[in-house]
mmCIF file of C-alpha atoms in Angstrom:
data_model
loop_
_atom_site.group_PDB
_atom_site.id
_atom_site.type_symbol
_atom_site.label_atom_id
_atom_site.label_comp_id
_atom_site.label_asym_id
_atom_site.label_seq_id
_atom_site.Cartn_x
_atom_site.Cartn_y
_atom_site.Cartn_z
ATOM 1 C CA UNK A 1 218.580 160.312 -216.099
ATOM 2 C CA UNK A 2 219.201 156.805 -217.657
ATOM 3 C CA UNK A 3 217.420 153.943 -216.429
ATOM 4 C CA UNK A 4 218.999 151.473 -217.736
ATOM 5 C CA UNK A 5 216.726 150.089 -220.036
ATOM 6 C CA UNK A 6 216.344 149.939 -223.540
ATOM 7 C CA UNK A 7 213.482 151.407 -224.705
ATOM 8 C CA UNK A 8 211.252 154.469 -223.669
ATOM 9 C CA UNK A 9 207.940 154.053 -224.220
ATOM 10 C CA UNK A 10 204.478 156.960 -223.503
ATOM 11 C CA UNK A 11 201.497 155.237 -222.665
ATOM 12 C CA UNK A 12 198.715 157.632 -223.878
ATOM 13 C CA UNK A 13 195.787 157.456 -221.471
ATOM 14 C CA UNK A 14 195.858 157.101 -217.304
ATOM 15 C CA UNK A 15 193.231 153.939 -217.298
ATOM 16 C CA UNK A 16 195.590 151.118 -219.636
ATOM 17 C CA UNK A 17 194.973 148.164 -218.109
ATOM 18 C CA UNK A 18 197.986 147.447 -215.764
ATOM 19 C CA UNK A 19 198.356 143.840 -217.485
ATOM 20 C CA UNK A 20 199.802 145.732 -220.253
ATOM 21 C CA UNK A 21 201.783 148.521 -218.115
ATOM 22 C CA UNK A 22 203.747 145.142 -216.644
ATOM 23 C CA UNK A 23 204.294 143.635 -219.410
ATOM 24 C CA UNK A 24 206.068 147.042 -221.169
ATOM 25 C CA UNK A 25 207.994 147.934 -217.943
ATOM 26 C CA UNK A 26 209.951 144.609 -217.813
ATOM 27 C CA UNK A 27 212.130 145.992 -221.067
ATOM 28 C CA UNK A 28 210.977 150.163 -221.009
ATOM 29 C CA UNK A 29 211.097 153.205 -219.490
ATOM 30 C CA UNK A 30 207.324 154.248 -219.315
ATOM 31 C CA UNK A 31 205.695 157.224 -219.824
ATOM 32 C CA UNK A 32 201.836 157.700 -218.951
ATOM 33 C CA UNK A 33 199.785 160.740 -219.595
ATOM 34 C CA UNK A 34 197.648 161.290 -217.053
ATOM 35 C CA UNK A 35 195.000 163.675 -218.020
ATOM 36 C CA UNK A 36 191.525 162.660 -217.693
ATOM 37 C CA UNK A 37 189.979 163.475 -220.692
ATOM 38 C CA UNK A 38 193.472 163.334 -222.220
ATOM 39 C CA UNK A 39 194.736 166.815 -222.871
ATOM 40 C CA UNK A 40 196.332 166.860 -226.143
ATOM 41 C CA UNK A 41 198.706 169.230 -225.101
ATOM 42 C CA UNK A 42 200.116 166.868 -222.272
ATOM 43 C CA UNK A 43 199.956 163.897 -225.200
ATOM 44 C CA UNK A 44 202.477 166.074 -227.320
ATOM 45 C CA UNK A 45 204.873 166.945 -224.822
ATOM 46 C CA UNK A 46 205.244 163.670 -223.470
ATOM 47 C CA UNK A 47 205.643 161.937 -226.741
ATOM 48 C CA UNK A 48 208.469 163.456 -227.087
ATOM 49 C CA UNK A 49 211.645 161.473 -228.106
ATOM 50 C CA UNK A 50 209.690 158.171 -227.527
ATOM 51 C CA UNK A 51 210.614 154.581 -228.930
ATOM 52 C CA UNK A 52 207.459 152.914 -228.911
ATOM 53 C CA UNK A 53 204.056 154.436 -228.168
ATOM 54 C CA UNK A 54 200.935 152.427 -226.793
ATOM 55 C CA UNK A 55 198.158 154.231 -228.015
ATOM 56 C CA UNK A 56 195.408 153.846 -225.561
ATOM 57 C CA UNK A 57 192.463 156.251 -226.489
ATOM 58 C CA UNK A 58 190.465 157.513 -229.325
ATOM 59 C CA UNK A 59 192.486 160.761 -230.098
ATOM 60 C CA UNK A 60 193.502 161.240 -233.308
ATOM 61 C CA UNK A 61 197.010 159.716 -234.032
ATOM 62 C CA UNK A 62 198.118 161.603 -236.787
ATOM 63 C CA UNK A 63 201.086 163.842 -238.225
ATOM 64 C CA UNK A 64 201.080 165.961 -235.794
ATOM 65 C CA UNK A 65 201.704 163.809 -232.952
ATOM 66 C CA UNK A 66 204.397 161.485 -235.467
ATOM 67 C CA UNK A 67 206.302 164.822 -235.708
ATOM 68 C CA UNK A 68 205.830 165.818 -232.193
ATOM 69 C CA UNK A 69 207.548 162.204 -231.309
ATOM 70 C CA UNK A 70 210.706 162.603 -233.663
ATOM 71 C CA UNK A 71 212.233 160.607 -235.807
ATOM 72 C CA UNK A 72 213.389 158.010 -233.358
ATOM 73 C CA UNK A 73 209.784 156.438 -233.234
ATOM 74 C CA UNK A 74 209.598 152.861 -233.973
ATOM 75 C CA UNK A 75 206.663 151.215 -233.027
ATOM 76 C CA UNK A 76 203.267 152.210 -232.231
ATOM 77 C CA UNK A 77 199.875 149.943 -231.245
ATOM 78 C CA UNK A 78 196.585 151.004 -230.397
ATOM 79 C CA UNK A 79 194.190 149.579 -227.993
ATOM 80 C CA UNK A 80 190.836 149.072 -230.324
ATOM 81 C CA UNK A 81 190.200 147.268 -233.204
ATOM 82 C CA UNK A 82 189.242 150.248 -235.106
ATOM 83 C CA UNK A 83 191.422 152.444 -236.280
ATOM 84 C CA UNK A 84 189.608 155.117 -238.585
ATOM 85 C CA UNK A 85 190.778 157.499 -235.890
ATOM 86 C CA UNK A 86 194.607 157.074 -237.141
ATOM 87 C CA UNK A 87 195.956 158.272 -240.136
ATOM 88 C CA UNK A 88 197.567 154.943 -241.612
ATOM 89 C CA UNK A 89 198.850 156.406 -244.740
ATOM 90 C CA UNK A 90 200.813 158.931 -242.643
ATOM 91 C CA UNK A 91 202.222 156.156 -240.101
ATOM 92 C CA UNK A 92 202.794 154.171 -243.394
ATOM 93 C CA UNK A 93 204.801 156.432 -244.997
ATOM 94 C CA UNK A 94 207.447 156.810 -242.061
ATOM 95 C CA UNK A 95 207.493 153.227 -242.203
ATOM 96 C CA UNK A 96 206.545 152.732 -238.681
ATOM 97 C CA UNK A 97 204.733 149.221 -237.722
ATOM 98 C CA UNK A 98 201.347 149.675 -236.416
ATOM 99 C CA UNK A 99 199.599 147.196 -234.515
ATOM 100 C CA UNK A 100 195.960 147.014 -232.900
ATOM 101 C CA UNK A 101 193.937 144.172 -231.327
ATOM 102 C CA UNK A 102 191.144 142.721 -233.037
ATOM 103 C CA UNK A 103 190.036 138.969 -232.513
ATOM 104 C CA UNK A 104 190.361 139.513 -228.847
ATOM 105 C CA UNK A 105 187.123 141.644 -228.900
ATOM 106 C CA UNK A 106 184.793 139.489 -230.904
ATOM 107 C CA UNK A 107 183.519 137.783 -228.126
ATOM 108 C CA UNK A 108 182.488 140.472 -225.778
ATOM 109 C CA UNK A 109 180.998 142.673 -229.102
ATOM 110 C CA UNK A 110 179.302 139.496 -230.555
ATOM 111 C CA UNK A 111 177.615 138.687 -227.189
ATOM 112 C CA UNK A 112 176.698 142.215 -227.240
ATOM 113 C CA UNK A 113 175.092 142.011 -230.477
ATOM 114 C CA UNK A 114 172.804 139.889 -229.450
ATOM 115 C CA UNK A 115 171.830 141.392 -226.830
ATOM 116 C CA UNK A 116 171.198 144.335 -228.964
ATOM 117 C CA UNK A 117 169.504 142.348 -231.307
ATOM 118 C CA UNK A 118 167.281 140.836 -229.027
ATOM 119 C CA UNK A 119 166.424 144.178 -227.077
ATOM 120 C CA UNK A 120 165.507 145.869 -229.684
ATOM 121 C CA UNK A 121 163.532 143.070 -231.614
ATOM 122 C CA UNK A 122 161.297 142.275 -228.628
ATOM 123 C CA UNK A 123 160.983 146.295 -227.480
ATOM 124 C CA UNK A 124 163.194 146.455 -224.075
ATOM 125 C CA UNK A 125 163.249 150.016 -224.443
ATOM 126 C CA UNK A 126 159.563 150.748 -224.956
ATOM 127 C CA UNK A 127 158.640 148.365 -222.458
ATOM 128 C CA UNK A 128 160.362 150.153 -219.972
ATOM 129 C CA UNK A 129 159.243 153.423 -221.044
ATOM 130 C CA UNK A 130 155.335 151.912 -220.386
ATOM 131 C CA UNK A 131 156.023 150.989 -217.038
ATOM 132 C CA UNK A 132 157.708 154.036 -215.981
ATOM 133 C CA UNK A 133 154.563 155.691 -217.345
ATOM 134 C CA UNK A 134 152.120 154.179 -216.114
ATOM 135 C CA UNK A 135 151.199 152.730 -219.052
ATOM 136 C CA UNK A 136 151.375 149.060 -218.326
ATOM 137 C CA UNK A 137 148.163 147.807 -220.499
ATOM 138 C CA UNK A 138 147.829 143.835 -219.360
ATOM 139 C CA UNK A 139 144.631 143.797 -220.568
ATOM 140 C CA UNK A 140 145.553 143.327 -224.180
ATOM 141 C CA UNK A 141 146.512 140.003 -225.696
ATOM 142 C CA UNK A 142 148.366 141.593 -228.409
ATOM 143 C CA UNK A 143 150.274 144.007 -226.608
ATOM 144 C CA UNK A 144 154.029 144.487 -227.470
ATOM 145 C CA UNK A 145 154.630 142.181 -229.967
ATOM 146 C CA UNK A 146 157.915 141.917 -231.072
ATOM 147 C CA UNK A 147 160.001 140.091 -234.010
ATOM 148 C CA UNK A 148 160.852 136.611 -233.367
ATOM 149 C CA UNK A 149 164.087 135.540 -234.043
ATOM 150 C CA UNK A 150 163.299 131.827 -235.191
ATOM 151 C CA UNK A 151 162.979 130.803 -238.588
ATOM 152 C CA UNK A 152 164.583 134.522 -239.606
ATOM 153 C CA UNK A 153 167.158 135.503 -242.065
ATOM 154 C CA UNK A 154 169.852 137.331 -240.602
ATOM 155 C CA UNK A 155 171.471 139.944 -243.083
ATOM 156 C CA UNK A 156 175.499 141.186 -241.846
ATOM 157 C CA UNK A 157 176.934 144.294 -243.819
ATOM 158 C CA UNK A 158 180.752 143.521 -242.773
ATOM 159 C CA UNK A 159 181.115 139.504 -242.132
ATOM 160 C CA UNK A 160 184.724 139.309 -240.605
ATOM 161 C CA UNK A 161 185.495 137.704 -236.779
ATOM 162 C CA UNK A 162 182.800 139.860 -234.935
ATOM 163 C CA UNK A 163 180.368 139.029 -237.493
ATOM 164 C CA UNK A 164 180.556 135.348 -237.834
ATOM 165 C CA UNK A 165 180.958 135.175 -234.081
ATOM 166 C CA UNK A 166 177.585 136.854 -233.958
ATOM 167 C CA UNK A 167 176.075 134.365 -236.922
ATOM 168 C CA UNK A 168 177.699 131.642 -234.752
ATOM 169 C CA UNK A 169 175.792 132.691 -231.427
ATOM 170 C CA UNK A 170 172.489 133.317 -233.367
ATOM 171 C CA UNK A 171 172.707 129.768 -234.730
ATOM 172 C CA UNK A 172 171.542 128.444 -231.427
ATOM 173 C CA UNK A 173 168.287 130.450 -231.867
ATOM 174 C CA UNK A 174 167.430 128.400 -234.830
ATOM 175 C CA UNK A 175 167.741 131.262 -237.280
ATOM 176 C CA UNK A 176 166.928 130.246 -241.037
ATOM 177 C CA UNK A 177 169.848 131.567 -242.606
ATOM 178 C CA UNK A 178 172.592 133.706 -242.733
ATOM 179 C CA UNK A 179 173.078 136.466 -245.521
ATOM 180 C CA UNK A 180 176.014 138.961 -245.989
ATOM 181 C CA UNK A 181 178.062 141.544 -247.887
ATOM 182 C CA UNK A 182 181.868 142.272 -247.984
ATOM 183 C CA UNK A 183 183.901 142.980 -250.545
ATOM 184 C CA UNK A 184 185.735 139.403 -250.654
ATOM 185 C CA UNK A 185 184.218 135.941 -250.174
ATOM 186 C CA UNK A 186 184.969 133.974 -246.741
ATOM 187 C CA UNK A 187 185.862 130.650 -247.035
ATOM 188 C CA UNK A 188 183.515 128.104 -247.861
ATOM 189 C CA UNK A 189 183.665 126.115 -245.234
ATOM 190 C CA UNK A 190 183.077 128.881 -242.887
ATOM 191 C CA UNK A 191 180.172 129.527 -244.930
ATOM 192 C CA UNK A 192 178.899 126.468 -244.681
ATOM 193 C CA UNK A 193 179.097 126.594 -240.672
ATOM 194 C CA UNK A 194 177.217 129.276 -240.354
ATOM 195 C CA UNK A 195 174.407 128.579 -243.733
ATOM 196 C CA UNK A 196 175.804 131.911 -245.216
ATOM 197 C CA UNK A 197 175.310 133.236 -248.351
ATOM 198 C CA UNK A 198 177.309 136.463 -249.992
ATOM 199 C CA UNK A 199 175.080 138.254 -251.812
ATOM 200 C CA UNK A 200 174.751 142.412 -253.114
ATOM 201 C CA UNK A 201 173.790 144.557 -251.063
ATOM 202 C CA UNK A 202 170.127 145.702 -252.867
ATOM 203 C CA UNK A 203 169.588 141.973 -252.091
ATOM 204 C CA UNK A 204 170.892 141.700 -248.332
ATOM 205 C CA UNK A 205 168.472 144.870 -246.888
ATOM 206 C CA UNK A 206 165.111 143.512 -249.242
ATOM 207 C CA UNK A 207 165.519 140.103 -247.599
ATOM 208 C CA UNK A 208 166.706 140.210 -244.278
ATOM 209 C CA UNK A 209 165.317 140.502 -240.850
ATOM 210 C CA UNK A 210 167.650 141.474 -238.913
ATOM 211 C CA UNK A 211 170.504 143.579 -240.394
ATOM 212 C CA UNK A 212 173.801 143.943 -238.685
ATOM 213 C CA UNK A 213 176.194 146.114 -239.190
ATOM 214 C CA UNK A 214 179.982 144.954 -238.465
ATOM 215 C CA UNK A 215 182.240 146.454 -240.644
ATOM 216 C CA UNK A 216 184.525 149.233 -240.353
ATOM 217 C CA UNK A 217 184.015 152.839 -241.026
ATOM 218 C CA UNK A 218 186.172 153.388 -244.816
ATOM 219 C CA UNK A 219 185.186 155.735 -247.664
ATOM 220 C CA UNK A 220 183.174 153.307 -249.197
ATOM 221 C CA UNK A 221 181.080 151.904 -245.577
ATOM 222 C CA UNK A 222 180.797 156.349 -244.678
ATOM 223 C CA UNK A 223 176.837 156.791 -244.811
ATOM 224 C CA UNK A 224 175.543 153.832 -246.922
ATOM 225 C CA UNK A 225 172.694 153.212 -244.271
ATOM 226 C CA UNK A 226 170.950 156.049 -245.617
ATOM 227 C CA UNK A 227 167.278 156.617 -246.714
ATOM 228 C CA UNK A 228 167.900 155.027 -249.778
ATOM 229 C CA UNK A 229 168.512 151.831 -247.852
ATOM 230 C CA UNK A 230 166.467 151.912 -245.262
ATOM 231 C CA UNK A 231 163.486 152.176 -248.012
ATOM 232 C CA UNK A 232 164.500 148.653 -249.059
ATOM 233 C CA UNK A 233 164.456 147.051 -246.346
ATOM 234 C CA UNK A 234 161.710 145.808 -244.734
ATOM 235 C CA UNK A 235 159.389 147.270 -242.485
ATOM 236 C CA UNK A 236 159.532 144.656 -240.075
ATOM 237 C CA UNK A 237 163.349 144.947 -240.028
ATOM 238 C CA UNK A 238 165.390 145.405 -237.286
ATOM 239 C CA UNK A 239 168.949 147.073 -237.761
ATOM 240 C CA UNK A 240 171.779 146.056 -235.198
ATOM 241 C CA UNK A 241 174.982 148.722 -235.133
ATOM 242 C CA UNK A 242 177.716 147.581 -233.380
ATOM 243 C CA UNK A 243 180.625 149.116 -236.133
ATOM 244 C CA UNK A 244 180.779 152.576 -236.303
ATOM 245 C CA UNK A 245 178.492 155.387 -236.071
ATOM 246 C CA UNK A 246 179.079 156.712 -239.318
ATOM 247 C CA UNK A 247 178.641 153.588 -242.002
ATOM 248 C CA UNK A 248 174.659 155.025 -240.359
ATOM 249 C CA UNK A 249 172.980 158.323 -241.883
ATOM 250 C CA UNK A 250 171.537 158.946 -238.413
ATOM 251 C CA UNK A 251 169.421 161.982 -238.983
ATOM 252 C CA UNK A 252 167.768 159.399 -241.915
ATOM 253 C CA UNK A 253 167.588 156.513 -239.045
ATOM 254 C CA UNK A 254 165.884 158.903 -236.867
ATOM 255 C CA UNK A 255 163.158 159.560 -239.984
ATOM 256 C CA UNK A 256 162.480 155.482 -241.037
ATOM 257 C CA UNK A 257 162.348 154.976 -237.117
ATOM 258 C CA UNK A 258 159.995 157.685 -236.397
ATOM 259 C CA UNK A 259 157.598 156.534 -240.050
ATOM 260 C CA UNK A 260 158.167 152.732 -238.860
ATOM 261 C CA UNK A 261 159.816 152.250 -242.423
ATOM 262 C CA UNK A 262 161.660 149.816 -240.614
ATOM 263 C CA UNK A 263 160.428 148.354 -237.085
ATOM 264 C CA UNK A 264 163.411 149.193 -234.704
ATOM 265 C CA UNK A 265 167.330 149.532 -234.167
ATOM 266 C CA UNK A 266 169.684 148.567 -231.483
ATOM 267 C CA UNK A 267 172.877 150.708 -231.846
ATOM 268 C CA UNK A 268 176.428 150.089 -229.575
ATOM 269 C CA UNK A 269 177.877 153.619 -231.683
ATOM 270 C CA UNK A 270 176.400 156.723 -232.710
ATOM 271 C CA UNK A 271 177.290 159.662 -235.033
ATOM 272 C CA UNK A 272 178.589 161.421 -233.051
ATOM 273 C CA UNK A 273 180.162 159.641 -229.756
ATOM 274 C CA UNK A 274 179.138 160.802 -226.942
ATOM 275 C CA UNK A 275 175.763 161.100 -228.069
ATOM 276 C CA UNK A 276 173.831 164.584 -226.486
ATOM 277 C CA UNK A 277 171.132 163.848 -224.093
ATOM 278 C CA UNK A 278 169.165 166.071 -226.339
ATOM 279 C CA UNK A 279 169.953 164.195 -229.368
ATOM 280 C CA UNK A 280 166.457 163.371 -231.146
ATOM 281 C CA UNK A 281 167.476 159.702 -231.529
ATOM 282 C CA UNK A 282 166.695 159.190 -227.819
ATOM 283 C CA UNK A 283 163.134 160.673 -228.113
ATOM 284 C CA UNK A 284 162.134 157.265 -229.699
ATOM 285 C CA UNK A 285 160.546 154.130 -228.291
ATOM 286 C CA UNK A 286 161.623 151.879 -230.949
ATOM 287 C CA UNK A 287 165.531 152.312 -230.509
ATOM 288 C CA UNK A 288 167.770 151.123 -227.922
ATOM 289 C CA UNK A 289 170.980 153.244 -227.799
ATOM 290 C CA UNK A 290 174.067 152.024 -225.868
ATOM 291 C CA UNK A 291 177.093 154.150 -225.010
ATOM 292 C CA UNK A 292 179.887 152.334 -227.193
ATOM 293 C CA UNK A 293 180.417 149.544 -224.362
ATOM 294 C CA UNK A 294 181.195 146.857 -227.123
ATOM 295 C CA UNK A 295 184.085 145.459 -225.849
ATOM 296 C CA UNK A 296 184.058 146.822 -222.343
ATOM 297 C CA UNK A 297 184.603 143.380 -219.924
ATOM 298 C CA UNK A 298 187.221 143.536 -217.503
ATOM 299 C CA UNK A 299 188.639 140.172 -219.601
ATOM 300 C CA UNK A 300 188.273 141.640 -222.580
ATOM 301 C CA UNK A 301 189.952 145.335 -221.875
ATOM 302 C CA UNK A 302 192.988 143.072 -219.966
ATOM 303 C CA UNK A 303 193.413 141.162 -223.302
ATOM 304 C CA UNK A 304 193.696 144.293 -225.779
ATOM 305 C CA UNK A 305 195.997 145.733 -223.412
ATOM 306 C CA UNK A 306 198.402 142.617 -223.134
ATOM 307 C CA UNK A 307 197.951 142.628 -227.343
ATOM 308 C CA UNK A 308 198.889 146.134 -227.779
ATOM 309 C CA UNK A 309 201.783 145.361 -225.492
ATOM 310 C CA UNK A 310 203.242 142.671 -227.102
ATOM 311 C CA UNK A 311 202.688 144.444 -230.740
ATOM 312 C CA UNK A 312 204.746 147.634 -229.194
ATOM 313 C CA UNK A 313 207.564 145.460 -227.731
ATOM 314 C CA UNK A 314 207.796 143.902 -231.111
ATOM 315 C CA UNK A 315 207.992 146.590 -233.281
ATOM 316 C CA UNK A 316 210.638 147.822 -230.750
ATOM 317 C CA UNK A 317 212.857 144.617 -231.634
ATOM 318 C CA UNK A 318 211.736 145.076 -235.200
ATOM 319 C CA UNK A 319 210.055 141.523 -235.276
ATOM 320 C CA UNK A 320 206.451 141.086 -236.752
ATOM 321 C CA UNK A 321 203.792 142.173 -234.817
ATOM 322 C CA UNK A 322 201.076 140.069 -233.141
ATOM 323 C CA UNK A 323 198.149 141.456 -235.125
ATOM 324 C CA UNK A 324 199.561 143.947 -237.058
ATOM 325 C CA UNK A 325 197.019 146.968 -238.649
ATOM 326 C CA UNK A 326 198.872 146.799 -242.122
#
């Protein structure tokens, strides 16, 4: 049956945020799968024949769904900033746009951050863990001490939008200055904003007090938090994870944790997501381990899905996407 309009389009996950449904159903047909976790089976049936898909989980968007969509696909956006869970060569090489929705996201994970930062710094975990023990000691005067943030230098592996949103935040706690690697330079006047040096990497963990990760999950990022780098960093370090779970060795976290090689982490994303109850990590006092909730404000969610939206009806039209991934 023909509706009448132009374009069909699969939504891929029951919970898109209906600012973005709206927006797609002026112009499209829409399809929604509505499996809860999303059955891949259910994802490849209904992609079927589809002009434009808004992908709206993590699953993995590869050749296998492309093919299982047909030839007639012309537009596809994701929902996340990330995207190490799509194969880009692949969606490249049809020649399909791609969009996703960074930017939008900074503020919510850079708030975060700090929070992170500061929870794990001052020992928000452990402190709870005392009281729920009954091991509340208010008899000491130099109980609990914690890392002050004042004065520090603040080391970023990955210094894009989230990361200079972060170094922008932490300026208001009088921070000394700001250190960080990437492969390119940002502009100068940027880093003179935020008192931010580039410098190698060797350099960034042996000097920094706070190192935060917020960079994307490539080849070269895969692992390079590993013993190796946690042995040059210092012990009073704090590390701060709010890219992906992977740039982090975790099994070599869990060892410079447990042998205070380095004083305590604060991690958003694990290796691998969702973390097992069991998982060692959690045994520790000196980590605080959220469940991946980075961007997750009602605000926030509403703006990636209106993003996506607009990317997909682009591509549809064939004009430029609002943040396109390539």
């Amino acid at each position: 049956m023909s509706t009448g309009k132009a374009f069909k389009v699969l939504i891929t996950h029951p919970e898109v945020p209906q600012e973005g449904i709206d927006l797609l159903k002026e112009n499209c047909e829409i399809i929604q799968v509505q499996s809860l976790p999303v059955d891949r089976a259910e994802l490849l049936q209904k992609i079927r024949g589809v002009d434009g898909i808004f992908w709206g989980g993590h699953e993995a968007l590869n050749a296998e769904a492309l093919d299982a969509a047909g030839p007639q696909l012309k537009s596809i956006s994701t929902m996340s900033a990330g995207i190490d869970y799509v194969d880009v060569a692949e969606v490249k090489k049809r020649k399909i746009p791609l969009g996703h929705t960074p930017t939008v996201l900074n503020t919510a994970v850079a708030d975060l951050a700090v929070g992170l930062l500061i929870a794990a710094g001052r020992r928000f975990h452990e402190g709870r863990k005392k009281i729920e023990t009954n091991n509340w000691e208010n008899y000491h005067l130099n109980w609990m001490l914690g890392q002050d943030i004042r004065d520090s230098t603040v080391g970023f592996y990955g210094f894009g939008g989230i990361g200079q949103a972060i170094a922008k935040r932490l300026s208001g706690f009088d921070i000394d200055q700001v250190l960080y690697t990437t492969r390119r330079r940002v502009d100068k006047e940027i880093e003179k904003e935020l008192n931010a040096k580039k410098v190698d990497f060797d350099t960034l963990l042996a000097q920094s007090d706070f190192v935060v990760i917020a960079s994307p999950l490539t080849a070269a990022t895969q692992g390079v938090f590993n013993a190796t780098a946690f042995n040059k960093m210092k012990e009073t370090a704090v590390l701060v994870n709010i890219g992906r779970g992977k740039i982090v060795n975790q099994d070599d976290l869990y060892e410079a944790l447990k042998s205070n090689k380095i004083f305590s982490a604060g991690l958003d994303v694990t290796d691998p997501e969702p973390l097992s109850a069991k998982d060692k990590l959690l045994s520790l006092d000196n980590v605080v381990v959220l469940p991946h909730i980075g961007s997750a404000t009602k605000r926030t969610r509403a703006e990636m899905a209106t993003i996506a939206a607009h990317n997909v009806l682009r591509g549809l039209v064939g004009e430029p996407m609002l943040s396109p991934a390539y």
